[in-house]
């Protein structure tokens, strides 16, 4: 991860230079004149106009008084329409082009300090990489970007704006790391221990093992766990950023609640998945990963809010002790479930954790995140996650935060007719509702454990990881939801 510094505009003598250029605007005059107009000529020849997402690299430019390795120009789009997300994406694009440069200077002096900070944040988000298990990679293949200097007219303001953004980026990195870790390393107990590390940020962390879960009556979650040699855990993380201040409004005392599905590996259980692509199911703890990263982000930037994060951690495996299709389990709510398909395990985990959450915390709202269904991928593909909610205002706030952060949500319906698909002949419900509307019936299942509280469910099966690079998100674990929910909190629930 590169180090970032903010400094007053001055043309660097060595290294690489990134020019952020709005549509139709000329390159930085100081740089262009040092190149005797060569930069402008090169950009013109490349038909670079500053459109959003456009980029152009000039290698070894002839500059008077400087020996630079390369100049990259990145388009910002229309000057009047540059958003925080746009600035982050320009930074991300620049970072990808500068990956092999040890030191880069980014000319952001045309931008307000907050956007200069966003450029740095976008660069960090793109430059992140998980290389714990690479041992033979040659230096000539490794990224080199170590130091970035962002030029800005108000370095102090940019530095101040950057600090909370860097805390959120650290939360994103934590999530990406957790999701990337292989399941032989990151089993439920290990993931719980990683949550424990949040104590260093002032987060209170409680870990529940099988004994405690049994006492709480978590029959649905324990049913999923029983086929695995790895014990389940539930972790409850508390961040009290608003609670203790004098004069804090009473409603600010009740926490916001975030709940994550944490299946560290989903083989399907006895209803086992086909071999092709099964390796992707190490990512089935993506919802939990996002909740952990979000709690780290909120604590890291000392958000003035009370929040709890709950994650249900299990491994779904087939074995002689595994649950069977047709088993009936009793949930913490007292409702019983006929397990028709052991591969519909995420909803069983959430049923108990969601019930426990509303009962213990009476939160202002509950938002759960889960890589819950293949059906949401069929419905929405990989660009939008699905949001299901019993609360129109919350749903709207979520969708707006999604637009602002690029972690987009599409609202899906809920309703009686879908709920009926869960009718069981032997128990209060079954855990699958058939193929039609598969993402919706999964949401309906969870809603039966919400107890009428304000709630939203994000089905992130299509967005928790990606098979291709995006401006600020290298391929792999995306940490979808961390920036979105941090933004939701910042825009509506602080102070
Ligand atoms: N973890 C999967 C959902 C999933 C599938 C996430 C593909 C990401 C990519 C979930 O536990 C599951 O297996 N769901 C089943 C439900 C079905 C048995 C009703 C599914 O979607 O096929
Ligand atoms: Mn499954
Ligand atoms: Zn699953």
Short mmCIF file of C-alpha atoms and ligand atoms in Angstrom, two decimals:
data_model
loop_
_atom_site.label_atom_id
_atom_site.label_comp_id
_atom_site.label_asym_id
_atom_site.label_seq_id
_atom_site.Cartn_x
_atom_site.Cartn_y
_atom_site.Cartn_z
CA UNK A 1 0.00 0.00 0.00
CA UNK A 2 1.51 3.35 -0.98
CA UNK A 3 2.08 6.17 1.51
CA UNK A 4 0.18 9.34 0.74
CA UNK A 5 1.33 12.91 1.27
CA UNK A 6 -0.36 16.19 0.34
CA UNK A 7 1.75 19.12 -0.79
CA UNK A 8 1.56 22.51 -2.49
CA UNK A 9 1.76 22.37 -6.29
CA UNK A 10 5.33 22.14 -7.59
CA UNK A 11 6.52 20.29 -10.66
CA UNK A 12 8.37 17.09 -9.60
CA UNK A 13 11.84 16.45 -10.98
CA UNK A 14 11.67 12.66 -11.15
CA UNK A 15 9.25 9.77 -10.91
CA UNK A 16 5.87 9.69 -12.54
CA UNK A 17 3.24 12.36 -12.83
CA UNK A 18 -0.53 11.94 -13.05
CA UNK A 19 -2.54 14.77 -14.56
CA UNK A 20 -6.26 14.81 -13.74
CA UNK A 21 -7.94 16.69 -16.52
CA UNK A 22 -11.57 17.76 -16.82
CA UNK A 23 -13.32 17.55 -20.16
CA UNK A 24 -12.11 20.13 -22.67
CA UNK A 25 -9.50 21.52 -20.28
CA UNK A 26 -5.80 21.97 -20.95
CA UNK A 27 -3.13 20.04 -19.03
CA UNK A 28 -1.40 21.70 -16.06
CA UNK A 29 0.37 24.72 -17.62
CA UNK A 30 3.51 24.31 -15.47
CA UNK A 31 3.99 20.77 -16.77
CA UNK A 32 2.97 21.53 -20.30
CA UNK A 33 5.31 24.46 -20.67
CA UNK A 34 8.22 22.41 -19.21
CA UNK A 35 7.49 20.00 -22.04
CA UNK A 36 7.35 22.88 -24.53
CA UNK A 37 3.74 21.99 -25.26
CA UNK A 38 4.63 18.34 -25.81
CA UNK A 39 2.07 17.05 -23.30
CA UNK A 40 -0.81 18.89 -24.95
CA UNK A 41 0.37 17.66 -28.38
CA UNK A 42 0.59 14.06 -27.16
CA UNK A 43 -2.89 14.19 -25.61
CA UNK A 44 -4.30 15.69 -28.76
CA UNK A 45 -2.67 13.00 -30.89
CA UNK A 46 -4.18 10.35 -28.60
CA UNK A 47 -7.58 12.04 -28.93
CA UNK A 48 -7.67 12.49 -25.17
CA UNK A 49 -10.45 14.94 -24.30
CA UNK A 50 -10.79 14.50 -20.53
CA UNK A 51 -13.93 12.39 -20.73
CA UNK A 52 -14.66 10.37 -17.62
CA UNK A 53 -12.73 7.12 -17.57
CA UNK A 54 -10.40 8.12 -20.41
CA UNK A 55 -6.67 7.82 -19.92
CA UNK A 56 -3.43 8.27 -21.82
CA UNK A 57 0.16 7.41 -20.95
CA UNK A 58 3.17 9.36 -22.19
CA UNK A 59 6.45 7.53 -21.61
CA UNK A 60 9.74 9.30 -20.88
CA UNK A 61 8.50 12.78 -21.80
CA UNK A 62 11.09 15.39 -22.73
CA UNK A 63 10.86 17.95 -19.90
CA UNK A 64 13.20 20.83 -19.20
CA UNK A 65 14.68 20.47 -15.72
CA UNK A 66 13.08 17.08 -15.02
CA UNK A 67 13.69 13.45 -15.96
CA UNK A 68 10.33 11.79 -15.58
CA UNK A 69 9.53 8.16 -16.26
CA UNK A 70 5.98 8.71 -17.39
CA UNK A 71 3.02 11.02 -17.39
CA UNK A 72 -0.48 9.63 -17.20
CA UNK A 73 -3.49 11.76 -17.99
CA UNK A 74 -6.85 10.73 -16.56
CA UNK A 75 -10.19 12.23 -17.58
CA UNK A 76 -12.47 13.65 -14.89
CA UNK A 77 -15.49 14.36 -17.08
CA UNK A 78 -17.29 17.71 -16.98
CA UNK A 79 -15.66 20.06 -14.46
CA UNK A 80 -19.03 21.06 -12.98
CA UNK A 81 -20.05 17.45 -12.37
CA UNK A 82 -17.11 15.95 -10.50
CA UNK A 83 -18.33 13.97 -7.49
CA UNK A 84 -16.47 12.26 -4.68
CA UNK A 85 -17.03 8.95 -6.45
CA UNK A 86 -15.77 10.42 -9.75
CA UNK A 87 -12.61 11.68 -8.06
CA UNK A 88 -12.06 8.29 -6.42
CA UNK A 89 -12.44 6.56 -9.76
CA UNK A 90 -9.99 8.91 -11.46
CA UNK A 91 -7.54 8.12 -8.66
CA UNK A 92 -8.17 4.41 -9.10
CA UNK A 93 -7.55 4.58 -12.83
CA UNK A 94 -4.34 6.53 -12.21
CA UNK A 95 -3.17 3.99 -9.63
CA UNK A 96 -3.57 1.14 -12.11
CA UNK A 97 -1.49 3.02 -14.70
CA UNK A 98 1.16 3.88 -12.10
CA UNK A 99 1.45 0.42 -10.56
CA UNK A 100 5.07 -0.04 -11.65
CA UNK A 101 6.20 3.42 -10.53
CA UNK A 102 7.83 3.65 -7.08
CA UNK A 103 6.96 7.32 -6.69
CA UNK A 104 4.14 9.25 -8.28
CA UNK A 105 2.98 12.82 -8.06
CA UNK A 106 -0.68 13.53 -8.71
CA UNK A 107 -1.62 16.99 -9.93
CA UNK A 108 -4.98 17.59 -8.22
CA UNK A 109 -4.55 21.29 -7.58
CA UNK A 110 -7.53 22.19 -9.75
CA UNK A 111 -9.84 20.30 -7.38
CA UNK A 112 -11.30 21.24 -3.98
CA UNK A 113 -9.35 19.70 -1.08
CA UNK A 114 -12.07 17.11 -0.38
CA UNK A 115 -11.86 15.81 -3.93
CA UNK A 116 -8.05 15.73 -3.80
CA UNK A 117 -8.44 13.52 -0.73
CA UNK A 118 -10.92 11.36 -2.64
CA UNK A 119 -8.36 10.92 -5.45
CA UNK A 120 -5.87 9.56 -2.90
CA UNK A 121 -8.55 7.28 -1.46
CA UNK A 122 -9.41 5.90 -4.88
CA UNK A 123 -5.75 5.22 -5.56
CA UNK A 124 -5.43 3.28 -2.31
CA UNK A 125 -8.60 1.30 -3.02
CA UNK A 126 -7.26 0.24 -6.41
CA UNK A 127 -3.68 -0.40 -5.33
CA UNK A 128 -4.67 -2.84 -2.57
CA UNK A 129 -3.62 -6.41 -3.17
CA UNK A 130 -3.70 -9.62 -1.14
CA UNK A 131 -0.34 -11.33 -1.43
CA UNK A 132 0.02 -13.27 1.81
CA UNK A 133 0.25 -16.55 -0.08
CA UNK A 134 2.48 -15.51 -2.99
CA UNK A 135 6.00 -16.71 -2.30
CA UNK A 136 7.63 -17.03 -5.70
CA UNK A 137 6.53 -13.88 -7.49
CA UNK A 138 9.44 -12.07 -9.14
CA UNK A 139 10.14 -8.43 -8.31
CA UNK A 140 9.56 -7.65 -11.97
CA UNK A 141 5.95 -8.81 -11.56
CA UNK A 142 5.15 -7.03 -8.31
CA UNK A 143 3.44 -3.66 -8.04
CA UNK A 144 5.90 -1.00 -6.91
CA UNK A 145 3.89 2.11 -6.11
CA UNK A 146 5.20 3.07 -2.65
CA UNK A 147 4.85 6.81 -2.35
CA UNK A 148 2.24 9.17 -3.73
CA UNK A 149 2.32 12.93 -3.39
CA UNK A 150 -0.97 14.63 -4.14
CA UNK A 151 -0.59 18.27 -5.15
CA UNK A 152 -3.32 20.51 -3.77
CA UNK A 153 -3.68 24.20 -2.95
CA UNK A 154 -4.83 23.44 0.59
CA UNK A 155 -2.76 20.53 1.84
CA UNK A 156 -3.99 20.85 5.44
CA UNK A 157 -7.64 20.68 4.38
CA UNK A 158 -6.93 17.72 2.10
CA UNK A 159 -5.13 15.92 4.92
CA UNK A 160 -8.07 16.52 7.27
CA UNK A 161 -10.57 15.28 4.68
CA UNK A 162 -8.40 12.26 3.93
CA UNK A 163 -8.23 10.89 7.49
CA UNK A 164 -11.82 9.59 7.74
CA UNK A 165 -11.72 8.37 4.13
CA UNK A 166 -8.57 6.39 4.93
CA UNK A 167 -10.34 4.83 7.92
CA UNK A 168 -13.16 3.68 5.65
CA UNK A 169 -10.63 2.37 3.13
CA UNK A 170 -8.99 0.39 5.95
CA UNK A 171 -12.40 -1.14 6.66
CA UNK A 172 -12.70 -2.05 2.98
CA UNK A 173 -9.24 -3.66 3.07
CA UNK A 174 -10.14 -5.69 6.14
CA UNK A 175 -13.28 -6.98 4.41
CA UNK A 176 -11.40 -7.81 1.22
CA UNK A 177 -8.75 -9.66 3.18
CA UNK A 178 -11.30 -11.70 5.14
CA UNK A 179 -13.20 -12.60 1.98
CA UNK A 180 -10.00 -13.50 0.11
CA UNK A 181 -8.63 -15.77 2.85
CA UNK A 182 -9.01 -19.45 2.00
CA UNK A 183 -11.51 -21.46 4.06
CA UNK A 184 -8.90 -23.82 5.52
CA UNK A 185 -7.44 -20.75 7.23
CA UNK A 186 -10.56 -18.68 7.81
CA UNK A 187 -12.94 -21.04 9.58
CA UNK A 188 -15.58 -19.66 11.98
CA UNK A 189 -13.25 -19.65 15.01
CA UNK A 190 -10.51 -17.85 13.09
CA UNK A 191 -12.93 -15.28 11.69
CA UNK A 192 -14.14 -14.64 15.23
CA UNK A 193 -10.54 -14.08 16.33
CA UNK A 194 -10.08 -11.57 13.50
CA UNK A 195 -13.15 -9.73 14.82
CA UNK A 196 -11.47 -9.64 18.21
CA UNK A 197 -8.76 -7.42 16.70
CA UNK A 198 -11.31 -4.62 16.38
CA UNK A 199 -10.91 -4.10 20.11
CA UNK A 200 -7.81 -2.06 19.24
CA UNK A 201 -10.17 0.46 17.61
CA UNK A 202 -12.42 0.70 20.68
CA UNK A 203 -14.99 -1.87 19.53
CA UNK A 204 -16.39 -4.18 22.21
CA UNK A 205 -16.38 -7.77 20.94
CA UNK A 206 -18.37 -10.73 22.28
CA UNK A 207 -17.88 -14.24 20.91
CA UNK A 208 -20.46 -17.00 21.34
CA UNK A 209 -19.50 -20.67 20.90
CA UNK A 210 -21.69 -23.75 20.43
CA UNK A 211 -22.59 -23.98 24.14
CA UNK A 212 -23.85 -20.42 24.31
CA UNK A 213 -25.65 -20.74 20.98
CA UNK A 214 -27.41 -23.83 22.20
CA UNK A 215 -28.51 -21.98 25.32
CA UNK A 216 -29.92 -19.20 23.14
CA UNK A 217 -31.92 -21.79 21.20
CA UNK A 218 -30.14 -21.24 17.87
CA UNK A 219 -31.44 -24.53 16.43
CA UNK A 220 -31.43 -23.35 12.82
CA UNK A 221 -27.86 -22.07 12.83
CA UNK A 222 -26.61 -25.09 14.79
CA UNK A 223 -28.33 -27.40 12.31
CA UNK A 224 -26.22 -25.91 9.51
CA UNK A 225 -23.05 -26.18 11.60
CA UNK A 226 -23.52 -29.77 12.75
CA UNK A 227 -21.97 -31.41 9.69
CA UNK A 228 -18.67 -29.58 10.05
CA UNK A 229 -15.64 -30.39 12.17
CA UNK A 230 -15.26 -26.62 12.59
CA UNK A 231 -17.40 -25.19 15.39
CA UNK A 232 -19.75 -22.27 14.75
CA UNK A 233 -19.43 -18.84 16.32
CA UNK A 234 -21.56 -15.75 16.60
CA UNK A 235 -19.75 -12.48 17.11
CA UNK A 236 -21.40 -9.32 18.40
CA UNK A 237 -19.43 -6.12 17.91
CA UNK A 238 -20.44 -2.87 19.61
CA UNK A 239 -19.35 0.60 18.57
CA UNK A 240 -20.62 3.27 20.94
CA UNK A 241 -19.76 6.52 19.23
CA UNK A 242 -22.85 8.48 20.27
CA UNK A 243 -24.00 6.80 23.44
CA UNK A 244 -22.08 8.44 26.19
CA UNK A 245 -22.00 12.09 25.15
CA UNK A 246 -23.94 14.46 27.36
CA UNK A 247 -27.06 15.76 25.70
CA UNK A 248 -27.09 12.93 23.17
CA UNK A 249 -30.61 12.54 21.87
CA UNK A 250 -32.41 9.57 23.28
CA UNK A 251 -33.17 7.97 19.94
CA UNK A 252 -29.47 8.10 19.13
CA UNK A 253 -28.86 5.70 22.01
CA UNK A 254 -30.62 2.74 20.35
CA UNK A 255 -28.07 1.25 17.98
CA UNK A 256 -28.16 0.70 14.27
CA UNK A 257 -27.76 -3.01 13.64
CA UNK A 258 -25.82 -4.70 10.84
CA UNK A 259 -26.00 -8.46 10.45
CA UNK A 260 -23.88 -10.64 8.18
CA UNK A 261 -24.12 -14.15 6.79
CA UNK A 262 -20.78 -15.77 7.51
CA UNK A 263 -20.65 -19.19 5.87
CA UNK A 264 -16.89 -19.67 5.68
CA UNK A 265 -17.42 -22.42 3.14
CA UNK A 266 -20.69 -23.51 1.55
CA UNK A 267 -20.40 -26.98 0.05
CA UNK A 268 -24.19 -27.19 0.06
CA UNK A 269 -24.11 -29.84 2.79
CA UNK A 270 -25.96 -33.08 2.00
CA UNK A 271 -27.69 -31.18 -0.84
CA UNK A 272 -24.17 -30.87 -2.18
CA UNK A 273 -23.21 -28.41 -4.91
CA UNK A 274 -21.65 -29.52 -8.22
CA UNK A 275 -17.83 -29.43 -8.31
CA UNK A 276 -17.54 -26.75 -11.02
CA UNK A 277 -17.23 -23.37 -9.32
CA UNK A 278 -17.61 -24.73 -5.81
CA UNK A 279 -14.36 -22.96 -4.92
CA UNK A 280 -16.28 -19.69 -5.17
CA UNK A 281 -18.10 -20.66 -2.00
CA UNK A 282 -15.20 -19.54 0.18
CA UNK A 283 -16.77 -16.13 -0.48
CA UNK A 284 -19.99 -17.12 1.24
CA UNK A 285 -18.95 -15.19 4.33
CA UNK A 286 -19.01 -11.96 2.30
CA UNK A 287 -21.92 -10.49 4.25
CA UNK A 288 -20.12 -11.07 7.54
CA UNK A 289 -16.91 -9.72 6.04
CA UNK A 290 -18.68 -6.51 5.13
CA UNK A 291 -20.16 -6.12 8.60
CA UNK A 292 -16.72 -6.54 10.19
CA UNK A 293 -15.15 -4.03 7.79
CA UNK A 294 -18.00 -1.60 8.35
CA UNK A 295 -17.55 -1.75 12.12
CA UNK A 296 -13.82 -1.12 11.60
CA UNK A 297 -14.65 1.84 9.35
CA UNK A 298 -17.12 3.39 11.81
CA UNK A 299 -14.75 2.93 14.74
CA UNK A 300 -11.71 3.99 12.72
CA UNK A 301 -13.26 7.33 11.85
CA UNK A 302 -14.95 7.62 15.26
CA UNK A 303 -18.43 7.89 13.79
CA UNK A 304 -20.83 9.61 16.17
CA UNK A 305 -23.29 6.77 16.19
CA UNK A 306 -24.11 3.66 18.17
CA UNK A 307 -23.91 0.58 16.04
CA UNK A 308 -23.85 -3.16 16.59
CA UNK A 309 -22.53 -5.69 14.11
CA UNK A 310 -23.57 -9.33 14.41
CA UNK A 311 -22.15 -12.15 12.33
CA UNK A 312 -23.29 -15.77 12.24
CA UNK A 313 -20.28 -17.93 11.40
CA UNK A 314 -20.62 -21.53 10.25
CA UNK A 315 -19.22 -23.98 7.74
CA UNK A 316 -21.78 -25.92 5.66
CA UNK A 317 -20.41 -29.42 5.10
CA UNK A 318 -21.71 -32.91 4.32
CA UNK A 319 -20.80 -35.65 6.80
CA UNK A 320 -22.28 -38.37 8.99
CA UNK A 321 -23.38 -35.71 11.44
CA UNK A 322 -24.73 -33.29 8.84
CA UNK A 323 -28.38 -32.31 8.81
CA UNK A 324 -30.62 -34.04 6.29
CA UNK A 325 -33.19 -32.74 3.87
CA UNK A 326 -36.47 -33.21 5.80
CA UNK A 327 -34.98 -32.46 9.23
CA UNK A 328 -37.08 -30.09 11.33
CA UNK A 329 -35.21 -27.51 13.41
CA UNK A 330 -36.39 -25.05 16.04
CA UNK A 331 -35.24 -21.45 15.68
CA UNK A 332 -34.45 -18.97 18.46
CA UNK A 333 -37.83 -17.36 17.81
CA UNK A 334 -39.60 -20.63 18.60
CA UNK A 335 -40.78 -21.07 15.01
CA UNK A 336 -39.93 -24.43 13.43
CA UNK A 337 -38.42 -24.99 9.98
CA UNK A 338 -38.48 -28.01 7.72
CA UNK A 339 -35.09 -28.15 5.99
CA UNK A 340 -35.91 -29.18 2.43
CA UNK A 341 -32.56 -28.22 0.99
CA UNK A 342 -29.42 -28.03 3.12
CA UNK A 343 -27.90 -25.64 0.55
CA UNK A 344 -30.40 -22.94 1.57
CA UNK A 345 -28.34 -22.51 4.74
CA UNK A 346 -27.73 -18.77 4.86
CA UNK A 347 -31.34 -17.97 5.72
CA UNK A 348 -31.20 -20.54 8.55
CA UNK A 349 -28.21 -18.76 10.04
CA UNK A 350 -29.78 -15.33 9.62
CA UNK A 351 -33.09 -16.47 11.12
CA UNK A 352 -31.49 -16.97 14.51
CA UNK A 353 -29.11 -14.01 14.43
CA UNK A 354 -31.77 -11.56 13.21
CA UNK A 355 -34.23 -12.71 15.86
CA UNK A 356 -31.59 -12.43 18.58
CA UNK A 357 -30.58 -8.97 17.35
CA UNK A 358 -34.03 -7.40 17.47
CA UNK A 359 -34.82 -9.04 20.80
CA UNK A 360 -31.63 -7.96 22.54
CA UNK A 361 -31.00 -4.53 21.04
CA UNK A 362 -34.35 -3.09 19.89
CA UNK A 363 -32.27 -1.37 17.18
CA UNK A 364 -33.37 1.67 15.12
CA UNK A 365 -33.13 -0.61 12.12
CA UNK A 366 -31.59 -3.90 11.10
CA UNK A 367 -29.74 -4.29 7.82
CA UNK A 368 -28.58 -7.78 6.93
CA UNK A 369 -26.10 -8.60 4.18
CA UNK A 370 -25.82 -12.04 2.66
CA UNK A 371 -24.53 -13.86 -0.40
CA UNK A 372 -27.90 -15.50 -0.18
CA UNK A 373 -29.14 -16.69 -3.57
CA UNK A 374 -28.02 -17.54 -7.07
CA UNK A 375 -31.43 -16.23 -8.07
CA UNK A 376 -30.46 -12.62 -7.36
CA UNK A 377 -27.63 -13.02 -9.90
CA UNK A 378 -30.14 -14.25 -12.47
CA UNK A 379 -32.37 -11.25 -11.69
CA UNK A 380 -29.81 -8.45 -11.46
CA UNK A 381 -26.46 -9.73 -12.70
CA UNK A 382 -23.34 -8.26 -11.13
CA UNK A 383 -23.95 -4.51 -11.23
CA UNK A 384 -26.73 -4.06 -8.66
CA UNK A 385 -27.34 -5.88 -5.40
CA UNK A 386 -30.94 -6.53 -4.41
CA UNK A 387 -32.51 -4.66 -1.51
CA UNK A 388 -35.64 -5.99 0.17
CA UNK A 389 -37.23 -3.91 2.90
CA UNK A 390 -40.34 -3.37 4.98
CA UNK A 391 -39.43 0.34 5.28
CA UNK A 392 -39.72 2.68 2.28
CA UNK A 393 -37.69 5.49 3.87
CA UNK A 394 -34.80 3.20 4.80
CA UNK A 395 -34.90 1.62 1.37
CA UNK A 396 -34.68 5.03 -0.29
CA UNK A 397 -31.78 6.12 1.92
CA UNK A 398 -29.96 2.92 1.02
CA UNK A 399 -30.51 3.36 -2.70
CA UNK A 400 -29.24 6.95 -2.54
CA UNK A 401 -26.14 5.90 -0.61
CA UNK A 402 -25.65 3.23 -3.26
CA UNK A 403 -25.74 5.76 -6.09
CA UNK A 404 -23.29 8.02 -4.23
CA UNK A 405 -20.76 5.26 -3.58
CA UNK A 406 -21.21 3.22 -6.75
CA UNK A 407 -22.41 0.24 -4.69
CA UNK A 408 -25.80 0.20 -6.31
CA UNK A 409 -29.02 -1.31 -5.02
CA UNK A 410 -32.18 -2.27 -6.86
CA UNK A 411 -35.33 -2.64 -4.78
CA UNK A 412 -37.09 -5.98 -5.06
CA UNK A 413 -40.65 -6.76 -3.96
CA UNK A 414 -41.95 -8.57 -0.91
CA UNK A 415 -45.50 -9.83 -0.43
CA UNK A 416 -48.03 -12.37 0.78
CA UNK A 417 -48.02 -14.45 -2.38
CA UNK A 418 -44.27 -15.04 -2.12
CA UNK A 419 -44.51 -15.73 1.58
CA UNK A 420 -47.04 -18.49 0.93
CA UNK A 421 -44.46 -20.40 -1.09
CA UNK A 422 -42.77 -21.22 2.22
CA UNK A 423 -45.68 -23.24 3.58
CA UNK A 424 -44.63 -26.61 5.03
CA UNK A 425 -46.71 -29.72 5.59
CA UNK A 426 -45.00 -30.55 8.87
CA UNK A 427 -43.47 -27.38 10.37
CA UNK A 428 -44.16 -23.62 10.54
CA UNK A 429 -42.31 -23.14 7.28
CA UNK A 430 -39.85 -24.80 4.93
CA UNK A 431 -36.51 -23.27 4.05
CA UNK A 432 -37.05 -23.04 0.28
CA UNK A 433 -39.93 -21.73 -1.80
CA UNK A 434 -39.22 -23.30 -5.18
CA UNK A 435 -37.50 -21.76 -8.20
CA UNK A 436 -39.89 -18.90 -9.01
CA UNK A 437 -38.74 -15.71 -7.28
CA UNK A 438 -35.98 -17.54 -5.43
CA UNK A 439 -34.31 -14.38 -4.10
CA UNK A 440 -37.66 -13.04 -2.94
CA UNK A 441 -38.77 -16.15 -1.07
CA UNK A 442 -35.36 -16.16 0.64
CA UNK A 443 -36.03 -12.59 1.78
CA UNK A 444 -39.54 -13.56 2.89
CA UNK A 445 -37.99 -16.29 5.00
CA UNK A 446 -35.76 -13.80 6.80
CA UNK A 447 -38.64 -11.38 7.26
CA UNK A 448 -40.40 -13.98 9.42
CA UNK A 449 -37.68 -13.37 12.03
CA UNK A 450 -37.69 -9.57 11.90
CA UNK A 451 -40.65 -9.23 14.27
CA UNK A 452 -42.00 -6.19 12.43
CA UNK A 453 -38.92 -4.01 13.11
CA UNK A 454 -37.53 -1.66 10.43
CA UNK A 455 -35.35 -3.91 8.31
CA UNK A 456 -33.57 -4.19 4.99
CA UNK A 457 -31.96 -7.26 3.47
CA UNK A 458 -29.17 -6.88 0.91
CA UNK A 459 -28.63 -9.94 -1.27
CA UNK A 460 -25.02 -9.44 -2.36
CA UNK A 461 -24.48 -12.83 -4.05
CA UNK A 462 -23.76 -11.07 -7.37
CA UNK A 463 -21.63 -8.23 -6.04
CA UNK A 464 -19.48 -9.55 -3.18
CA UNK A 465 -16.73 -10.49 -5.59
CA UNK A 466 -15.88 -9.64 -9.14
CA UNK A 467 -14.12 -11.38 -11.98
CA UNK A 468 -12.78 -8.14 -13.46
CA UNK A 469 -11.01 -5.00 -12.32
CA UNK A 470 -13.05 -1.82 -11.81
CA UNK A 471 -11.61 1.66 -11.26
CA UNK A 472 -11.40 1.40 -7.47
CA UNK A 473 -11.99 -2.32 -7.02
CA UNK A 474 -9.41 -4.84 -8.17
CA UNK A 475 -10.93 -8.17 -9.18
CA UNK A 476 -11.75 -10.55 -6.35
CA UNK A 477 -13.37 -9.54 -3.09
CA UNK A 478 -15.13 -6.19 -3.53
CA UNK A 479 -16.15 -5.41 0.06
CA UNK A 480 -19.49 -4.37 -1.41
CA UNK A 481 -21.51 -2.61 1.27
CA UNK A 482 -18.76 -1.10 3.41
CA UNK A 483 -18.68 2.23 1.63
CA UNK A 484 -22.43 2.13 1.02
CA UNK A 485 -23.36 1.61 4.67
CA UNK A 486 -20.69 3.96 5.96
CA UNK A 487 -22.26 6.59 3.71
CA UNK A 488 -25.77 5.75 4.92
CA UNK A 489 -24.62 6.28 8.50
CA UNK A 490 -22.71 9.49 7.71
CA UNK A 491 -25.57 11.04 5.75
CA UNK A 492 -28.49 10.18 8.04
CA UNK A 493 -27.59 8.76 11.42
CA UNK A 494 -24.75 10.77 12.96
CA UNK A 495 -24.82 13.63 15.51
N1 LIG B 1 -24.33 -19.22 -1.00
C1 LIG B 1 -25.36 -19.66 -1.86
C2 LIG B 1 -25.83 -18.58 -2.85
C3 LIG B 1 -24.85 -18.18 -3.90
C4 LIG B 1 -24.85 -18.83 -5.12
C5 LIG B 1 -23.98 -17.13 -3.70
C6 LIG B 1 -23.97 -18.43 -6.10
C7 LIG B 1 -23.10 -16.74 -4.69
C8 LIG B 1 -23.10 -17.39 -5.90
C9 LIG B 1 -26.58 -20.10 -1.06
O1 LIG B 1 -26.31 -20.65 0.17
C10 LIG B 1 -27.28 -21.14 -1.86
O2 LIG B 1 -26.72 -22.18 -2.03
N2 LIG B 1 -28.46 -20.82 -2.32
C11 LIG B 1 -29.23 -21.72 -3.11
C12 LIG B 1 -30.63 -21.71 -2.59
C13 LIG B 1 -31.50 -22.79 -3.16
C14 LIG B 1 -31.05 -24.13 -2.65
C15 LIG B 1 -32.92 -22.52 -2.78
C16 LIG B 1 -29.18 -21.23 -4.56
O3 LIG B 1 -29.20 -20.01 -4.77
O4 LIG B 1 -29.08 -22.06 -5.44
MN1 LIG B 2 -25.94 -22.73 0.06
ZN1 LIG B 3 -24.55 -20.04 1.06
#
